[in-house]
């Protein structure tokens, strides 16, 4: 009795699976295959590269300083972004039509969380570098407890921004406000999110510009020996900044 039911269930499942595969093969084009293939390849590279950064920072005791903890958290955010975009690649094109509303929101939330965490972490690194260069130190004296609280705050902000569209700021009750690129997202939310990120990048640029002009002005009012020391410190700091921006 149970064996017959199991066989019926298996045959039904196989029929549905074959139907789904046939549907996808009919709807997919060569361009879809190329885009998905390239996208998954880039996502794999992003995940592996950032995983290597995290392992290097964890294993090397020379990197156990606030700036490197923030760099490790940035790598974690980018690794999460790689996973989020992998999920996007596996749920895009003709597959999009098969997603439920909840799955669609989850797909968008993962991307929003990773990008918000990455941008917030970039701002935290800029603030840390600004404070360090103003005091002409190679490493910040921030305690590990504060660094952990800062990292937690970054991820909390990312999670909040990722959940906002699905909880209340969407266009389900106002279809005229729906975005063309992200149909369930409110245009006002996307504008708010874009402006917030642009302001964050603007603040970062201002901080790095202030760092450059501060060191340049300080070099003019110091002796040759002190200038050499400051110059070497500045070079080391700029290497870190270049690595961050890279």
Short mmCIF file of C-alpha atoms in Angstrom, two decimals:
data_model
loop_
_atom_site.label_atom_id
_atom_site.label_comp_id
_atom_site.label_asym_id
_atom_site.label_seq_id
_atom_site.Cartn_x
_atom_site.Cartn_y
_atom_site.Cartn_z
CA UNK A 1 0.00 0.00 0.00
CA UNK A 2 2.64 2.46 1.10
CA UNK A 3 4.96 1.33 -1.66
CA UNK A 4 2.35 2.13 -4.30
CA UNK A 5 1.74 5.58 -2.81
CA UNK A 6 5.48 6.25 -2.79
CA UNK A 7 5.75 5.24 -6.44
CA UNK A 8 2.86 7.53 -7.37
CA UNK A 9 4.46 10.41 -5.49
CA UNK A 10 7.83 9.84 -7.15
CA UNK A 11 6.26 9.69 -10.63
CA UNK A 12 4.28 12.87 -9.94
CA UNK A 13 7.40 14.66 -8.73
CA UNK A 14 9.39 13.55 -11.78
CA UNK A 15 6.60 14.75 -14.08
CA UNK A 16 6.55 18.18 -12.42
CA UNK A 17 10.35 18.38 -12.57
CA UNK A 18 10.40 17.47 -16.28
CA UNK A 19 7.70 20.04 -16.95
CA UNK A 20 9.65 22.75 -15.12
CA UNK A 21 12.85 21.92 -17.00
CA UNK A 22 11.02 21.91 -20.33
CA UNK A 23 9.46 25.27 -19.49
CA UNK A 24 12.84 26.80 -18.65
CA UNK A 25 14.48 25.39 -21.77
CA UNK A 26 11.74 26.90 -23.91
CA UNK A 27 11.94 30.33 -22.30
CA UNK A 28 15.70 30.67 -21.89
CA UNK A 29 17.82 32.25 -24.61
CA UNK A 30 21.54 32.07 -25.34
CA UNK A 31 21.96 35.51 -23.77
CA UNK A 32 20.40 34.23 -20.53
CA UNK A 33 22.87 31.35 -20.37
CA UNK A 34 25.83 33.69 -21.02
CA UNK A 35 24.73 36.22 -18.39
CA UNK A 36 24.07 33.56 -15.76
CA UNK A 37 27.37 31.80 -16.52
CA UNK A 38 29.43 35.00 -16.28
CA UNK A 39 27.51 36.14 -13.21
CA UNK A 40 28.08 32.90 -11.32
CA UNK A 41 31.77 32.94 -12.28
CA UNK A 42 32.22 36.49 -10.93
CA UNK A 43 30.31 35.58 -7.76
CA UNK A 44 32.59 32.58 -7.19
CA UNK A 45 35.70 34.76 -7.60
CA UNK A 46 34.28 37.36 -5.20
CA UNK A 47 33.47 34.75 -2.55
CA UNK A 48 36.86 33.02 -2.76
CA UNK A 49 38.86 36.29 -2.83
CA UNK A 50 37.13 37.74 0.22
CA UNK A 51 37.32 34.41 2.04
CA UNK A 52 41.10 34.50 1.54
CA UNK A 53 41.24 38.03 2.99
CA UNK A 54 39.26 36.97 6.06
CA UNK A 55 41.44 33.91 6.63
CA UNK A 56 44.65 35.98 6.22
CA UNK A 57 43.50 38.55 8.79
CA UNK A 58 42.40 35.84 11.21
CA UNK A 59 45.60 33.79 10.94
CA UNK A 60 48.18 36.63 10.93
CA UNK A 61 48.65 38.29 14.33
CA UNK A 62 50.19 41.37 12.66
CA UNK A 63 46.72 42.17 11.34
CA UNK A 64 45.02 42.12 14.75
CA UNK A 65 44.34 45.88 14.81
CA UNK A 66 41.10 47.88 14.44
CA UNK A 67 41.71 48.83 10.81
CA UNK A 68 42.24 45.19 9.82
CA UNK A 69 39.18 44.07 11.77
CA UNK A 70 37.19 46.59 9.74
CA UNK A 71 38.84 45.34 6.54
CA UNK A 72 37.93 41.80 7.56
CA UNK A 73 34.34 42.90 8.13
CA UNK A 74 34.36 44.59 4.72
CA UNK A 75 35.53 41.31 3.21
CA UNK A 76 32.70 39.55 5.06
CA UNK A 77 30.18 42.06 3.63
CA UNK A 78 31.56 41.55 0.12
CA UNK A 79 31.53 37.77 0.58
CA UNK A 80 27.89 38.04 1.65
CA UNK A 81 27.28 40.18 -1.43
CA UNK A 82 28.79 37.43 -3.58
CA UNK A 83 26.40 34.90 -2.02
CA UNK A 84 23.47 37.31 -2.43
CA UNK A 85 24.22 37.80 -6.11
CA UNK A 86 24.66 34.04 -6.53
CA UNK A 87 21.13 33.68 -5.20
CA UNK A 88 20.06 36.43 -7.62
CA UNK A 89 21.66 34.62 -10.57
CA UNK A 90 19.88 31.41 -9.62
CA UNK A 91 16.55 33.22 -9.33
CA UNK A 92 16.55 35.52 -12.31
CA UNK A 93 15.40 35.49 -15.95
CA UNK A 94 12.55 33.04 -16.56
CA UNK A 95 12.95 31.78 -12.99
CA UNK A 96 11.70 35.15 -11.70
CA UNK A 97 8.13 34.29 -12.69
CA UNK A 98 8.23 31.22 -10.47
CA UNK A 99 9.14 33.18 -7.31
CA UNK A 100 6.57 33.91 -4.64
CA UNK A 101 6.26 37.40 -3.19
CA UNK A 102 8.18 36.35 -0.08
CA UNK A 103 11.00 34.83 -2.15
CA UNK A 104 11.19 38.00 -4.23
CA UNK A 105 11.54 40.15 -1.11
CA UNK A 106 14.18 37.81 0.32
CA UNK A 107 16.17 38.02 -2.91
CA UNK A 108 16.16 41.83 -2.77
CA UNK A 109 16.76 41.98 0.99
CA UNK A 110 19.96 39.92 0.74
CA UNK A 111 21.38 42.35 -1.81
CA UNK A 112 20.29 45.42 0.19
CA UNK A 113 21.83 44.06 3.40
CA UNK A 114 25.18 43.24 1.78
CA UNK A 115 25.49 46.56 -0.07
CA UNK A 116 24.44 48.65 2.94
CA UNK A 117 26.90 46.80 5.18
CA UNK A 118 29.68 47.28 2.62
CA UNK A 119 29.05 51.03 2.22
CA UNK A 120 28.71 51.55 5.99
CA UNK A 121 31.97 49.68 6.51
CA UNK A 122 33.72 51.88 3.94
CA UNK A 123 32.57 54.92 5.92
CA UNK A 124 33.82 53.37 9.17
CA UNK A 125 37.24 52.75 7.59
CA UNK A 126 37.36 56.35 6.33
CA UNK A 127 36.58 57.67 9.83
CA UNK A 128 39.21 55.38 11.36
CA UNK A 129 41.87 56.44 8.84
CA UNK A 130 40.99 60.11 9.36
CA UNK A 131 41.38 59.84 13.12
CA UNK A 132 44.60 57.85 12.79
CA UNK A 133 46.28 60.26 10.36
CA UNK A 134 45.28 63.35 12.35
CA UNK A 135 47.13 61.85 15.32
CA UNK A 136 49.90 60.54 12.98
CA UNK A 137 49.65 56.96 14.21
CA UNK A 138 49.84 53.82 12.11
CA UNK A 139 47.12 52.06 14.12
CA UNK A 140 44.12 53.36 15.98
CA UNK A 141 43.90 52.92 19.76
CA UNK A 142 40.26 51.83 19.55
CA UNK A 143 39.56 48.90 21.87
CA UNK A 144 38.43 45.54 20.54
CA UNK A 145 35.12 45.95 22.35
CA UNK A 146 34.37 49.17 20.47
CA UNK A 147 35.38 47.60 17.17
CA UNK A 148 33.01 44.67 17.81
CA UNK A 149 30.17 47.08 18.71
CA UNK A 150 30.89 49.08 15.54
CA UNK A 151 30.82 45.94 13.40
CA UNK A 152 27.55 44.83 15.02
CA UNK A 153 26.06 48.29 14.38
CA UNK A 154 27.05 48.07 10.70
CA UNK A 155 25.24 44.76 10.26
CA UNK A 156 22.19 45.94 12.21
CA UNK A 157 21.94 48.95 9.88
CA UNK A 158 22.26 46.64 6.87
CA UNK A 159 19.56 44.27 8.14
CA UNK A 160 17.19 47.18 8.86
CA UNK A 161 17.65 48.61 5.35
CA UNK A 162 17.11 45.14 3.90
CA UNK A 163 13.87 44.54 5.80
CA UNK A 164 12.31 47.99 5.30
CA UNK A 165 10.87 47.30 1.79
CA UNK A 166 9.22 44.03 2.81
CA UNK A 167 7.83 45.35 6.11
CA UNK A 168 6.22 48.64 5.15
CA UNK A 169 7.98 50.78 2.51
CA UNK A 170 6.79 49.11 -0.69
CA UNK A 171 4.27 49.83 -3.43
CA UNK A 172 1.77 47.02 -2.86
CA UNK A 173 -0.92 49.56 -1.92
CA UNK A 174 0.19 52.17 -4.47
CA UNK A 175 1.02 50.59 -7.80
CA UNK A 176 1.79 53.96 -9.39
CA UNK A 177 4.77 54.26 -7.03
CA UNK A 178 6.27 50.93 -8.14
CA UNK A 179 9.77 50.95 -9.62
CA UNK A 180 10.31 49.56 -13.10
CA UNK A 181 13.62 47.91 -12.15
CA UNK A 182 12.38 46.52 -8.81
CA UNK A 183 8.60 46.16 -9.29
CA UNK A 184 7.62 45.64 -5.62
CA UNK A 185 9.90 48.41 -4.36
CA UNK A 186 8.68 51.95 -3.87
CA UNK A 187 10.43 54.54 -6.04
CA UNK A 188 10.67 56.82 -3.02
CA UNK A 189 12.50 54.13 -1.05
CA UNK A 190 14.96 53.53 -3.89
CA UNK A 191 15.59 57.28 -4.20
CA UNK A 192 16.10 57.52 -0.43
CA UNK A 193 18.48 54.55 -0.47
CA UNK A 194 20.46 55.92 -3.43
CA UNK A 195 20.76 59.41 -1.91
CA UNK A 196 21.85 57.92 1.41
CA UNK A 197 24.62 55.95 -0.30
CA UNK A 198 25.72 58.98 -2.33
CA UNK A 199 25.93 61.09 0.83
CA UNK A 200 28.01 58.35 2.46
CA UNK A 201 30.46 58.34 -0.45
CA UNK A 202 30.57 62.15 -0.40
CA UNK A 203 31.50 62.13 3.30
CA UNK A 204 34.21 59.57 2.54
CA UNK A 205 35.65 61.73 -0.24
CA UNK A 206 35.67 64.79 2.04
CA UNK A 207 37.51 62.84 4.75
CA UNK A 208 40.16 61.51 2.37
CA UNK A 209 40.60 64.98 0.86
CA UNK A 210 41.05 66.43 4.35
CA UNK A 211 43.64 63.75 5.12
CA UNK A 212 45.61 64.66 2.00
CA UNK A 213 45.61 68.42 2.66
CA UNK A 214 46.33 67.98 6.36
CA UNK A 215 49.45 65.90 5.74
CA UNK A 216 50.55 68.27 2.97
CA UNK A 217 50.25 71.30 5.27
CA UNK A 218 52.00 69.53 8.16
CA UNK A 219 54.95 68.61 5.96
CA UNK A 220 55.64 72.28 5.23
CA UNK A 221 56.07 73.21 8.91
CA UNK A 222 58.38 70.47 10.13
CA UNK A 223 62.13 69.83 10.05
CA UNK A 224 63.72 67.57 7.47
CA UNK A 225 64.13 64.65 9.91
CA UNK A 226 60.58 64.96 11.20
CA UNK A 227 59.35 65.34 7.65
CA UNK A 228 60.99 62.05 6.70
CA UNK A 229 59.33 60.29 9.64
CA UNK A 230 55.97 61.85 8.84
CA UNK A 231 56.43 61.06 5.18
CA UNK A 232 57.10 57.39 5.92
CA UNK A 233 54.10 57.24 8.22
CA UNK A 234 52.02 58.94 5.56
CA UNK A 235 53.20 56.44 2.94
CA UNK A 236 52.24 53.50 5.18
CA UNK A 237 48.84 55.02 5.84
CA UNK A 238 48.25 55.74 2.17
CA UNK A 239 49.12 52.14 1.33
CA UNK A 240 46.35 51.03 3.68
CA UNK A 241 43.93 53.55 2.14
CA UNK A 242 44.85 52.39 -1.37
CA UNK A 243 44.21 48.80 -0.32
CA UNK A 244 40.80 49.81 1.10
CA UNK A 245 39.77 51.70 -2.01
CA UNK A 246 41.10 48.91 -4.23
#
